[in-house]
Amino acid sequence: MTFRENANISTGRARRGGGGGGMAVGGGLGALLLALVVMLLGGDPGAILGGGGGQAPSQGQYEDLDECKTGADANENVDCRIQATMLSLEDYWTQVLPDAQPTTATIFTGAVNTGCGQASSQVGPFYCPVDEGIYLDSAFFDQLEGQLGAKGGNFGEMYVLAHEYGHHIQNYTGALKASQQGGTGPESNAVRVELQADCFAGAWAGNAAKTKDSEGGALLEKLTREDIESALSAASSVGDDSIQEKMTGQVQPHKWTHGSSEQRMGWFMKGYETGDPRQCDVLRANSVEDYN
Ligand SMILES: [Zn+2]
């Protein structure tokens, strides 16, 4: 997906920082804190620490992305792309669900303090409902294309952000709370909430070309076939079966928290093809396979 060269992206909701320096990796983890964090991947629980008692970082730790001004910047630079994607997501979701407050993406390196405690980059991109923030390590996209085997492309990265924004929307619809009821497994609420976030990402993708910058101009060009393939490849690479296979060499459905590669792609496409988040009712679907 390509941003319109002259689109104004200078007011996007992304920033660098929130550094959690000095943290020790592998420390204790409060169950409450873990339960409150929703991740893109299965995640490494040891990567989120209870230290800090859930205090949000102080303001001075952030740095605005002053270099990001136009769509051309977003097409060139990954941080600017994050800022511009957040603008598009906000424009879309404010129309669909006006009650949802805007959220901010914090790009960090190594570790970060959040309202849900400290987290290291090992946890992957995540959403913290306590401070309503999206957090992602700047190196994650390299991991997505390297270790996790996604084929690459900008739109796969944008899917990741759109998935996390989906969790923010779930925080307002009440769906996020359901993820903590009923443990793990292929039909669990945990999986259903993740698949709904994928479907929400697809619904945004189906409408993204219509989203506007602060001057009323289009933010994005139309999606291409390559864009969709990039998103599907990213969604597939973060499926529980795919990750388990790569990390442990075996697939164990009873431990699933996010759904299979097929299911993640299926729900993304359902959102994309209908362009309607109301079609994303995974929580009440008879089966998590009901995306056709
Ligand atoms: Zn997620």
PDB file of C-alpha atoms and ligand atoms in Angstrom:
ATOM      1  CA  MET A   1       0.000   0.000   0.000  1.00  0.00           C
ATOM      2  CA  THR A   2       1.295   3.392  -0.969  1.00  0.00           C
ATOM      3  CA  PHE A   3       0.668   6.706   0.733  1.00  0.00           C
ATOM      4  CA  ARG A   4      -0.292   9.635  -1.456  1.00  0.00           C
ATOM      5  CA  GLU A   5       2.925  11.603  -1.890  1.00  0.00           C
ATOM      6  CA  ASN A   6       1.497  14.922  -0.703  1.00  0.00           C
ATOM      7  CA  ALA A   7      -0.667  13.591   2.104  1.00  0.00           C
ATOM      8  CA  ASN A   8      -0.174  15.476   5.362  1.00  0.00           C
ATOM      9  CA  ILE A   9       0.966  12.998   8.004  1.00  0.00           C
ATOM     10  CA  SER A  10       2.563  15.478  10.424  1.00  0.00           C
ATOM     11  CA  THR A  11      -0.047  15.006  13.142  1.00  0.00           C
ATOM     12  CA  GLY A  12       0.050  11.226  13.417  1.00  0.00           C
ATOM     13  CA  ARG A  13      -0.207   9.468  16.745  1.00  0.00           C
ATOM     14  CA  ALA A  14       3.151   7.751  16.927  1.00  0.00           C
ATOM     15  CA  ARG A  15       6.262   8.491  18.974  1.00  0.00           C
ATOM     16  CA  ARG A  16       9.576   7.001  19.937  1.00  0.00           C
ATOM     17  CA  GLY A  17      10.680   6.186  23.436  1.00  0.00           C
ATOM     18  CA  GLY A  18       9.177   5.205  26.744  1.00  0.00           C
ATOM     19  CA  GLY A  19      12.466   3.447  27.454  1.00  0.00           C
ATOM     20  CA  GLY A  20      12.514   0.895  30.252  1.00  0.00           C
ATOM     21  CA  GLY A  21      16.232   0.978  30.871  1.00  0.00           C
ATOM     22  CA  GLY A  22      17.777  -1.118  33.589  1.00  0.00           C
ATOM     23  CA  MET A  23      15.215  -3.888  33.578  1.00  0.00           C
ATOM     24  CA  ALA A  24      16.256  -7.463  34.293  1.00  0.00           C
ATOM     25  CA  VAL A  25      14.939  -9.993  31.805  1.00  0.00           C
ATOM     26  CA  GLY A  26      13.330 -13.115  33.226  1.00  0.00           C
ATOM     27  CA  GLY A  27      11.922 -11.619  36.420  1.00  0.00           C
ATOM     28  CA  GLY A  28       8.624 -12.458  38.043  1.00  0.00           C
ATOM     29  CA  LEU A  29       5.394 -11.783  36.258  1.00  0.00           C
ATOM     30  CA  GLY A  30       2.147 -10.742  37.881  1.00  0.00           C
ATOM     31  CA  ALA A  31      -0.686 -12.822  36.433  1.00  0.00           C
ATOM     32  CA  LEU A  32      -2.853  -9.745  36.388  1.00  0.00           C
ATOM     33  CA  LEU A  33      -0.404  -7.874  34.267  1.00  0.00           C
ATOM     34  CA  LEU A  34      -0.080 -10.699  31.788  1.00  0.00           C
ATOM     35  CA  ALA A  35      -3.820 -11.046  31.485  1.00  0.00           C
ATOM     36  CA  LEU A  36      -4.157  -7.360  30.723  1.00  0.00           C
ATOM     37  CA  VAL A  37      -1.798  -7.355  27.807  1.00  0.00           C
ATOM     38  CA  VAL A  38      -2.871  -8.521  24.391  1.00  0.00           C
ATOM     39  CA  MET A  39      -0.197  -9.510  21.951  1.00  0.00           C
ATOM     40  CA  LEU A  40       0.145 -10.175  18.278  1.00  0.00           C
ATOM     41  CA  LEU A  41       2.117 -13.349  18.923  1.00  0.00           C
ATOM     42  CA  GLY A  42       2.032 -16.060  21.521  1.00  0.00           C
ATOM     43  CA  GLY A  43       4.652 -14.023  23.306  1.00  0.00           C
ATOM     44  CA  ASP A  44       7.193 -14.800  25.966  1.00  0.00           C
ATOM     45  CA  PRO A  45       5.598 -14.199  29.391  1.00  0.00           C
ATOM     46  CA  GLY A  46       9.040 -13.611  30.895  1.00  0.00           C
ATOM     47  CA  ALA A  47       9.381 -10.606  28.656  1.00  0.00           C
ATOM     48  CA  ILE A  48       6.748  -8.638  30.538  1.00  0.00           C
ATOM     49  CA  LEU A  49       7.740  -7.766  34.053  1.00  0.00           C
ATOM     50  CA  GLY A  50       5.601  -6.693  36.938  1.00  0.00           C
ATOM     51  CA  GLY A  51       8.206  -4.169  38.046  1.00  0.00           C
ATOM     52  CA  GLY A  52       7.007  -0.610  38.263  1.00  0.00           C
ATOM     53  CA  GLY A  53       3.556  -1.642  39.393  1.00  0.00           C
ATOM     54  CA  GLY A  54       1.874  -0.626  36.186  1.00  0.00           C
ATOM     55  CA  GLN A  55       2.991   2.972  36.141  1.00  0.00           C
ATOM     56  CA  ALA A  56       2.814   4.721  32.824  1.00  0.00           C
ATOM     57  CA  PRO A  57       6.066   6.286  31.654  1.00  0.00           C
ATOM     58  CA  SER A  58       6.672   9.946  32.327  1.00  0.00           C
ATOM     59  CA  GLN A  59       6.212  12.388  29.492  1.00  0.00           C
ATOM     60  CA  GLY A  60       9.822  13.427  28.991  1.00  0.00           C
ATOM     61  CA  GLN A  61      10.719   9.974  27.731  1.00  0.00           C
ATOM     62  CA  TYR A  62       9.001  10.447  24.403  1.00  0.00           C
ATOM     63  CA  GLU A  63      10.241  11.883  21.164  1.00  0.00           C
ATOM     64  CA  ASP A  64       7.915  13.046  18.387  1.00  0.00           C
ATOM     65  CA  LEU A  65       8.543  11.884  14.833  1.00  0.00           C
ATOM     66  CA  ASP A  66       9.327  15.381  13.555  1.00  0.00           C
ATOM     67  CA  GLU A  67      10.862  14.055  10.367  1.00  0.00           C
ATOM     68  CA  CYS A  68       7.510  12.629   9.213  1.00  0.00           C
ATOM     69  CA  LYS A  69       5.604  15.232   7.255  1.00  0.00           C
ATOM     70  CA  THR A  70       4.234  13.804   4.011  1.00  0.00           C
ATOM     71  CA  GLY A  71       3.052  10.584   2.441  1.00  0.00           C
ATOM     72  CA  ALA A  72       6.366  10.463   0.611  1.00  0.00           C
ATOM     73  CA  ASP A  73       8.120  10.261   4.011  1.00  0.00           C
ATOM     74  CA  ALA A  74       5.806   7.389   4.968  1.00  0.00           C
ATOM     75  CA  ASN A  75       6.661   5.523   1.781  1.00  0.00           C
ATOM     76  CA  GLU A  76      10.379   5.844   2.537  1.00  0.00           C
ATOM     77  CA  ASN A  77      10.666   5.438   6.278  1.00  0.00           C
ATOM     78  CA  VAL A  78       9.178   2.771   8.544  1.00  0.00           C
ATOM     79  CA  ASP A  79       8.625   5.059  11.545  1.00  0.00           C
ATOM     80  CA  CYS A  80       6.810   7.575   9.355  1.00  0.00           C
ATOM     81  CA  ARG A  81       4.756   4.711   7.937  1.00  0.00           C
ATOM     82  CA  ILE A  82       3.680   3.776  11.443  1.00  0.00           C
ATOM     83  CA  GLN A  83       2.658   7.378  12.109  1.00  0.00           C
ATOM     84  CA  ALA A  84       0.723   7.616   8.847  1.00  0.00           C
ATOM     85  CA  THR A  85      -0.954   4.229   9.341  1.00  0.00           C
ATOM     86  CA  MET A  86      -2.111   5.315  12.788  1.00  0.00           C
ATOM     87  CA  LEU A  87      -3.716   8.380  11.165  1.00  0.00           C
ATOM     88  CA  SER A  88      -5.571   6.210   8.677  1.00  0.00           C
ATOM     89  CA  LEU A  89      -6.721   3.796  11.397  1.00  0.00           C
ATOM     90  CA  GLU A  90      -7.916   6.673  13.554  1.00  0.00           C
ATOM     91  CA  ASP A  91      -9.821   8.273  10.686  1.00  0.00           C
ATOM     92  CA  TYR A  92     -11.554   4.980   9.892  1.00  0.00           C
ATOM     93  CA  TRP A  93     -12.419   3.924  13.417  1.00  0.00           C
ATOM     94  CA  THR A  94     -13.602   7.361  14.538  1.00  0.00           C
ATOM     95  CA  GLN A  95     -16.305   7.068  11.910  1.00  0.00           C
ATOM     96  CA  VAL A  96     -17.222   3.486  12.771  1.00  0.00           C
ATOM     97  CA  LEU A  97     -17.085   3.838  16.549  1.00  0.00           C
ATOM     98  CA  PRO A  98     -17.034   7.506  17.573  1.00  0.00           C
ATOM     99  CA  ASP A  99     -16.887   6.579  21.278  1.00  0.00           C
ATOM    100  CA  ALA A 100     -13.411   5.085  20.929  1.00  0.00           C
ATOM    101  CA  GLN A 101     -10.728   7.592  21.901  1.00  0.00           C
ATOM    102  CA  PRO A 102      -7.667   7.922  19.661  1.00  0.00           C
ATOM    103  CA  THR A 103      -4.722   5.756  20.653  1.00  0.00           C
ATOM    104  CA  THR A 104      -0.978   6.200  20.216  1.00  0.00           C
ATOM    105  CA  ALA A 105       1.732   3.852  18.980  1.00  0.00           C
ATOM    106  CA  THR A 106       5.007   3.934  20.904  1.00  0.00           C
ATOM    107  CA  ILE A 107       8.020   2.675  18.987  1.00  0.00           C
ATOM    108  CA  PHE A 108      10.679   1.423  21.368  1.00  0.00           C
ATOM    109  CA  THR A 109      14.026  -0.311  21.315  1.00  0.00           C
ATOM    110  CA  GLY A 110      14.894  -3.052  23.791  1.00  0.00           C
ATOM    111  CA  ALA A 111      12.398  -2.380  26.575  1.00  0.00           C
ATOM    112  CA  VAL A 112       9.529  -0.082  27.473  1.00  0.00           C
ATOM    113  CA  ASN A 113       7.569   1.057  30.538  1.00  0.00           C
ATOM    114  CA  THR A 114       3.826   0.810  30.069  1.00  0.00           C
ATOM    115  CA  GLY A 115       0.678   1.046  32.140  1.00  0.00           C
ATOM    116  CA  CYS A 116       0.773  -2.773  32.172  1.00  0.00           C
ATOM    117  CA  GLY A 117       4.332  -2.957  33.504  1.00  0.00           C
ATOM    118  CA  GLN A 118       7.674  -3.191  31.758  1.00  0.00           C
ATOM    119  CA  ALA A 119       8.025  -5.158  28.557  1.00  0.00           C
ATOM    120  CA  SER A 120      11.003  -6.188  26.458  1.00  0.00           C
ATOM    121  CA  SER A 121      11.028  -6.522  22.706  1.00  0.00           C
ATOM    122  CA  GLN A 122      10.736 -10.322  23.068  1.00  0.00           C
ATOM    123  CA  VAL A 123       7.025  -9.948  23.669  1.00  0.00           C
ATOM    124  CA  GLY A 124       6.346  -8.626  20.172  1.00  0.00           C
ATOM    125  CA  PRO A 125       3.867  -5.856  19.375  1.00  0.00           C
ATOM    126  CA  PHE A 126       1.149  -5.510  22.003  1.00  0.00           C
ATOM    127  CA  TYR A 127      -1.760  -3.438  23.260  1.00  0.00           C
ATOM    128  CA  CYS A 128      -2.029  -2.353  26.890  1.00  0.00           C
ATOM    129  CA  PRO A 129      -5.640  -1.589  27.882  1.00  0.00           C
ATOM    130  CA  VAL A 130      -4.584   0.170  31.098  1.00  0.00           C
ATOM    131  CA  ASP A 131      -2.983   3.106  29.290  1.00  0.00           C
ATOM    132  CA  GLU A 132      -4.728   2.295  25.976  1.00  0.00           C
ATOM    133  CA  GLY A 133      -1.421   2.292  24.146  1.00  0.00           C
ATOM    134  CA  ILE A 134       0.048   0.261  21.295  1.00  0.00           C
ATOM    135  CA  TYR A 135       3.711  -0.708  21.696  1.00  0.00           C
ATOM    136  CA  LEU A 136       6.076  -2.142  19.158  1.00  0.00           C
ATOM    137  CA  ASP A 137       9.787  -2.684  18.962  1.00  0.00           C
ATOM    138  CA  SER A 138      11.403  -1.145  15.934  1.00  0.00           C
ATOM    139  CA  ALA A 139      13.142  -4.441  15.142  1.00  0.00           C
ATOM    140  CA  PHE A 140       9.956  -6.502  15.056  1.00  0.00           C
ATOM    141  CA  PHE A 141       9.325  -6.125  11.349  1.00  0.00           C
ATOM    142  CA  ASP A 142      12.734  -7.637  10.668  1.00  0.00           C
ATOM    143  CA  GLN A 143      11.774 -10.580  12.875  1.00  0.00           C
ATOM    144  CA  LEU A 144       8.469 -10.919  11.017  1.00  0.00           C
ATOM    145  CA  GLU A 145      10.284 -11.340   7.734  1.00  0.00           C
ATOM    146  CA  GLY A 146      13.249 -13.270   9.148  1.00  0.00           C
ATOM    147  CA  GLN A 147      12.494 -15.661  11.979  1.00  0.00           C
ATOM    148  CA  LEU A 148       8.732 -15.843  11.368  1.00  0.00           C
ATOM    149  CA  GLY A 149       9.001 -16.162   7.592  1.00  0.00           C
ATOM    150  CA  ALA A 150       6.597 -13.486   6.304  1.00  0.00           C
ATOM    151  CA  LYS A 151       7.327 -12.541   2.719  1.00  0.00           C
ATOM    152  CA  GLY A 152       7.686  -8.838   3.504  1.00  0.00           C
ATOM    153  CA  GLY A 153       6.114  -5.728   2.036  1.00  0.00           C
ATOM    154  CA  ASN A 154       4.867  -2.589   3.729  1.00  0.00           C
ATOM    155  CA  PHE A 155       1.290  -3.696   4.012  1.00  0.00           C
ATOM    156  CA  GLY A 156       2.189  -6.689   6.162  1.00  0.00           C
ATOM    157  CA  GLU A 157       3.644  -4.234   8.655  1.00  0.00           C
ATOM    158  CA  MET A 158       0.528  -2.116   8.479  1.00  0.00           C
ATOM    159  CA  TYR A 159      -1.596  -5.201   9.163  1.00  0.00           C
ATOM    160  CA  VAL A 160       0.320  -5.674  12.429  1.00  0.00           C
ATOM    161  CA  LEU A 161      -0.559  -2.162  13.531  1.00  0.00           C
ATOM    162  CA  ALA A 162      -4.170  -2.547  12.393  1.00  0.00           C
ATOM    163  CA  HIS A 163      -4.462  -5.752  14.439  1.00  0.00           C
ATOM    164  CA  GLU A 164      -3.312  -3.921  17.571  1.00  0.00           C
ATOM    165  CA  TYR A 165      -5.717  -1.079  16.828  1.00  0.00           C
ATOM    166  CA  GLY A 166      -8.387  -3.767  16.658  1.00  0.00           C
ATOM    167  CA  HIS A 167      -7.620  -4.628  20.291  1.00  0.00           C
ATOM    168  CA  HIS A 168      -8.087  -0.973  21.171  1.00  0.00           C
ATOM    169  CA  ILE A 169     -11.537  -1.071  19.579  1.00  0.00           C
ATOM    170  CA  GLN A 170     -12.280  -4.274  21.520  1.00  0.00           C
ATOM    171  CA  ASN A 171     -11.420  -2.397  24.685  1.00  0.00           C
ATOM    172  CA  TYR A 172     -14.425  -0.181  23.930  1.00  0.00           C
ATOM    173  CA  THR A 173     -16.811  -2.900  22.724  1.00  0.00           C
ATOM    174  CA  GLY A 174     -16.076  -5.089  25.752  1.00  0.00           C
ATOM    175  CA  ALA A 175     -14.715  -7.962  23.672  1.00  0.00           C
ATOM    176  CA  LEU A 176     -11.248  -7.618  25.156  1.00  0.00           C
ATOM    177  CA  LYS A 177     -12.454  -8.682  28.585  1.00  0.00           C
ATOM    178  CA  ALA A 178     -13.753 -11.918  27.094  1.00  0.00           C
ATOM    179  CA  SER A 179     -10.232 -12.936  26.111  1.00  0.00           C
ATOM    180  CA  GLN A 180      -9.481 -13.589  29.767  1.00  0.00           C
ATOM    181  CA  GLN A 181     -12.358 -16.034  30.209  1.00  0.00           C
ATOM    182  CA  GLY A 182     -11.808 -19.676  29.441  1.00  0.00           C
ATOM    183  CA  GLY A 183      -8.086 -20.350  29.024  1.00  0.00           C
ATOM    184  CA  THR A 184      -6.442 -21.377  25.777  1.00  0.00           C
ATOM    185  CA  GLY A 185      -7.278 -23.797  22.960  1.00  0.00           C
ATOM    186  CA  PRO A 186      -8.571 -23.667  19.385  1.00  0.00           C
ATOM    187  CA  GLU A 187     -12.116 -22.481  20.230  1.00  0.00           C
ATOM    188  CA  SER A 188     -11.199 -20.390  23.300  1.00  0.00           C
ATOM    189  CA  ASN A 189     -12.223 -16.795  23.793  1.00  0.00           C
ATOM    190  CA  ALA A 190      -8.543 -15.868  23.710  1.00  0.00           C
ATOM    191  CA  VAL A 191      -8.320 -17.167  20.143  1.00  0.00           C
ATOM    192  CA  ARG A 192     -11.658 -15.630  19.146  1.00  0.00           C
ATOM    193  CA  VAL A 193     -10.613 -12.175  20.345  1.00  0.00           C
ATOM    194  CA  GLU A 194      -7.378 -12.416  18.349  1.00  0.00           C
ATOM    195  CA  LEU A 195      -9.210 -13.523  15.214  1.00  0.00           C
ATOM    196  CA  GLN A 196     -11.653 -10.660  15.620  1.00  0.00           C
ATOM    197  CA  ALA A 197      -8.702  -8.239  15.751  1.00  0.00           C
ATOM    198  CA  ASP A 198      -7.526  -9.745  12.448  1.00  0.00           C
ATOM    199  CA  CYS A 199     -11.010  -9.284  10.994  1.00  0.00           C
ATOM    200  CA  PHE A 200     -11.058  -5.661  12.215  1.00  0.00           C
ATOM    201  CA  ALA A 201      -7.678  -5.149  10.528  1.00  0.00           C
ATOM    202  CA  GLY A 202      -9.238  -6.473   7.317  1.00  0.00           C
ATOM    203  CA  ALA A 203     -12.274  -4.175   7.651  1.00  0.00           C
ATOM    204  CA  TRP A 204      -9.930  -1.202   7.923  1.00  0.00           C
ATOM    205  CA  ALA A 205      -7.917  -2.447   4.933  1.00  0.00           C
ATOM    206  CA  GLY A 206     -11.113  -2.623   2.871  1.00  0.00           C
ATOM    207  CA  ASN A 207     -11.787   1.032   3.652  1.00  0.00           C
ATOM    208  CA  ALA A 208      -8.246   2.397   3.999  1.00  0.00           C
ATOM    209  CA  ALA A 209      -8.159   4.005   0.543  1.00  0.00           C
ATOM    210  CA  LYS A 210     -11.074   6.208   1.656  1.00  0.00           C
ATOM    211  CA  THR A 211      -9.354   7.544   4.778  1.00  0.00           C
ATOM    212  CA  LYS A 212      -8.355  11.212   4.855  1.00  0.00           C
ATOM    213  CA  ASP A 213      -5.587  13.368   6.260  1.00  0.00           C
ATOM    214  CA  SER A 214      -6.207  16.509   8.357  1.00  0.00           C
ATOM    215  CA  GLU A 215      -6.709  18.550   5.173  1.00  0.00           C
ATOM    216  CA  GLY A 216      -9.333  16.217   3.774  1.00  0.00           C
ATOM    217  CA  GLY A 217      -7.036  14.712   1.155  1.00  0.00           C
ATOM    218  CA  ALA A 218      -6.674  10.981   0.594  1.00  0.00           C
ATOM    219  CA  LEU A 219      -4.009   9.339   2.749  1.00  0.00           C
ATOM    220  CA  LEU A 220      -3.540   6.222   0.682  1.00  0.00           C
ATOM    221  CA  GLU A 221      -3.680   4.916  -2.844  1.00  0.00           C
ATOM    222  CA  LYS A 222      -5.858   1.891  -3.597  1.00  0.00           C
ATOM    223  CA  LEU A 223      -4.652  -1.452  -2.302  1.00  0.00           C
ATOM    224  CA  THR A 224      -2.930  -3.716  -4.778  1.00  0.00           C
ATOM    225  CA  ARG A 225      -2.925  -7.471  -4.997  1.00  0.00           C
ATOM    226  CA  GLU A 226       0.636  -7.406  -3.627  1.00  0.00           C
ATOM    227  CA  ASP A 227      -0.591  -5.477  -0.593  1.00  0.00           C
ATOM    228  CA  ILE A 228      -3.147  -8.145   0.234  1.00  0.00           C
ATOM    229  CA  GLU A 229      -0.584 -10.890  -0.266  1.00  0.00           C
ATOM    230  CA  SER A 230       1.787  -9.055   2.067  1.00  0.00           C
ATOM    231  CA  ALA A 231      -0.905  -8.826   4.776  1.00  0.00           C
ATOM    232  CA  LEU A 232      -1.950 -12.459   4.354  1.00  0.00           C
ATOM    233  CA  SER A 233       1.646 -13.606   4.560  1.00  0.00           C
ATOM    234  CA  ALA A 234       2.152 -11.626   7.766  1.00  0.00           C
ATOM    235  CA  ALA A 235      -1.107 -12.986   9.237  1.00  0.00           C
ATOM    236  CA  SER A 236      -0.083 -16.507   8.310  1.00  0.00           C
ATOM    237  CA  SER A 237       3.373 -16.138   9.850  1.00  0.00           C
ATOM    238  CA  VAL A 238       1.899 -15.207  13.240  1.00  0.00           C
ATOM    239  CA  GLY A 239      -0.536 -18.141  13.352  1.00  0.00           C
ATOM    240  CA  ASP A 240      -0.124 -20.320  16.441  1.00  0.00           C
ATOM    241  CA  ASP A 241       0.557 -23.420  14.359  1.00  0.00           C
ATOM    242  CA  SER A 242       3.200 -21.650  12.302  1.00  0.00           C
ATOM    243  CA  ILE A 243       4.954 -20.210  15.374  1.00  0.00           C
ATOM    244  CA  GLN A 244       4.824 -23.495  17.324  1.00  0.00           C
ATOM    245  CA  GLU A 245       6.201 -25.369  14.361  1.00  0.00           C
ATOM    246  CA  LYS A 246       9.098 -22.930  13.996  1.00  0.00           C
ATOM    247  CA  MET A 247       9.887 -22.599  17.696  1.00  0.00           C
ATOM    248  CA  THR A 248       9.275 -26.107  19.046  1.00  0.00           C
ATOM    249  CA  GLY A 249       8.920 -28.311  15.963  1.00  0.00           C
ATOM    250  CA  GLN A 250       5.444 -29.453  16.949  1.00  0.00           C
ATOM    251  CA  VAL A 251       1.894 -28.121  16.788  1.00  0.00           C
ATOM    252  CA  GLN A 252      -0.114 -28.215  20.031  1.00  0.00           C
ATOM    253  CA  PRO A 253      -3.624 -26.829  19.464  1.00  0.00           C
ATOM    254  CA  HIS A 254      -4.592 -26.958  23.169  1.00  0.00           C
ATOM    255  CA  LYS A 255      -2.066 -24.201  23.808  1.00  0.00           C
ATOM    256  CA  TRP A 256      -3.350 -21.924  21.081  1.00  0.00           C
ATOM    257  CA  THR A 257      -4.056 -18.322  21.993  1.00  0.00           C
ATOM    258  CA  HIS A 258      -4.245 -16.668  18.575  1.00  0.00           C
ATOM    259  CA  GLY A 259      -5.601 -19.150  16.020  1.00  0.00           C
ATOM    260  CA  SER A 260      -4.039 -20.998  13.110  1.00  0.00           C
ATOM    261  CA  SER A 261      -2.467 -19.391  10.054  1.00  0.00           C
ATOM    262  CA  GLU A 262      -5.495 -20.359   7.941  1.00  0.00           C
ATOM    263  CA  GLN A 263      -7.926 -18.894  10.458  1.00  0.00           C
ATOM    264  CA  ARG A 264      -5.993 -15.645  10.806  1.00  0.00           C
ATOM    265  CA  MET A 265      -5.922 -15.191   7.027  1.00  0.00           C
ATOM    266  CA  GLY A 266      -9.571 -16.237   6.758  1.00  0.00           C
ATOM    267  CA  TRP A 267     -10.832 -13.664   9.237  1.00  0.00           C
ATOM    268  CA  PHE A 268      -8.642 -10.908   7.788  1.00  0.00           C
ATOM    269  CA  MET A 269     -10.159 -11.608   4.367  1.00  0.00           C
ATOM    270  CA  LYS A 270     -13.684 -11.668   5.758  1.00  0.00           C
ATOM    271  CA  GLY A 271     -13.141  -8.183   7.151  1.00  0.00           C
ATOM    272  CA  TYR A 272     -11.486  -7.012   3.957  1.00  0.00           C
ATOM    273  CA  GLU A 273     -14.064  -8.386   1.550  1.00  0.00           C
ATOM    274  CA  THR A 274     -17.107  -7.200   3.503  1.00  0.00           C
ATOM    275  CA  GLY A 275     -15.483  -3.959   4.676  1.00  0.00           C
ATOM    276  CA  ASP A 276     -17.863  -4.272   7.611  1.00  0.00           C
ATOM    277  CA  PRO A 277     -16.684  -4.827  11.199  1.00  0.00           C
ATOM    278  CA  ARG A 278     -20.133  -6.132  12.131  1.00  0.00           C
ATOM    279  CA  GLN A 279     -19.233  -9.245  10.131  1.00  0.00           C
ATOM    280  CA  CYS A 280     -16.397  -9.833  12.616  1.00  0.00           C
ATOM    281  CA  ASP A 281     -18.480 -11.410  15.384  1.00  0.00           C
ATOM    282  CA  VAL A 282     -16.037 -14.223  16.059  1.00  0.00           C
ATOM    283  CA  LEU A 283     -16.973 -14.373  19.729  1.00  0.00           C
ATOM    284  CA  ARG A 284     -20.496 -15.523  18.977  1.00  0.00           C
ATOM    285  CA  ALA A 285     -19.686 -17.625  15.922  1.00  0.00           C
ATOM    286  CA  ASN A 286     -20.424 -21.348  16.286  1.00  0.00           C
ATOM    287  CA  SER A 287     -16.867 -22.106  15.253  1.00  0.00           C
ATOM    288  CA  VAL A 288     -13.682 -20.122  14.688  1.00  0.00           C
ATOM    289  CA  GLU A 289     -13.764 -21.608  11.186  1.00  0.00           C
ATOM    290  CA  ASP A 290     -16.940 -19.675  10.308  1.00  0.00           C
ATOM    291  CA  TYR A 291     -15.234 -17.051   8.193  1.00  0.00           C
ATOM    292  CA  ASN A 292     -16.454 -18.112   4.781  1.00  0.00           C
TER     293      ASN A 292
HETATM  294 ZN    ZN B   1      -3.477  -9.672  19.215  1.00  0.00          ZN
END
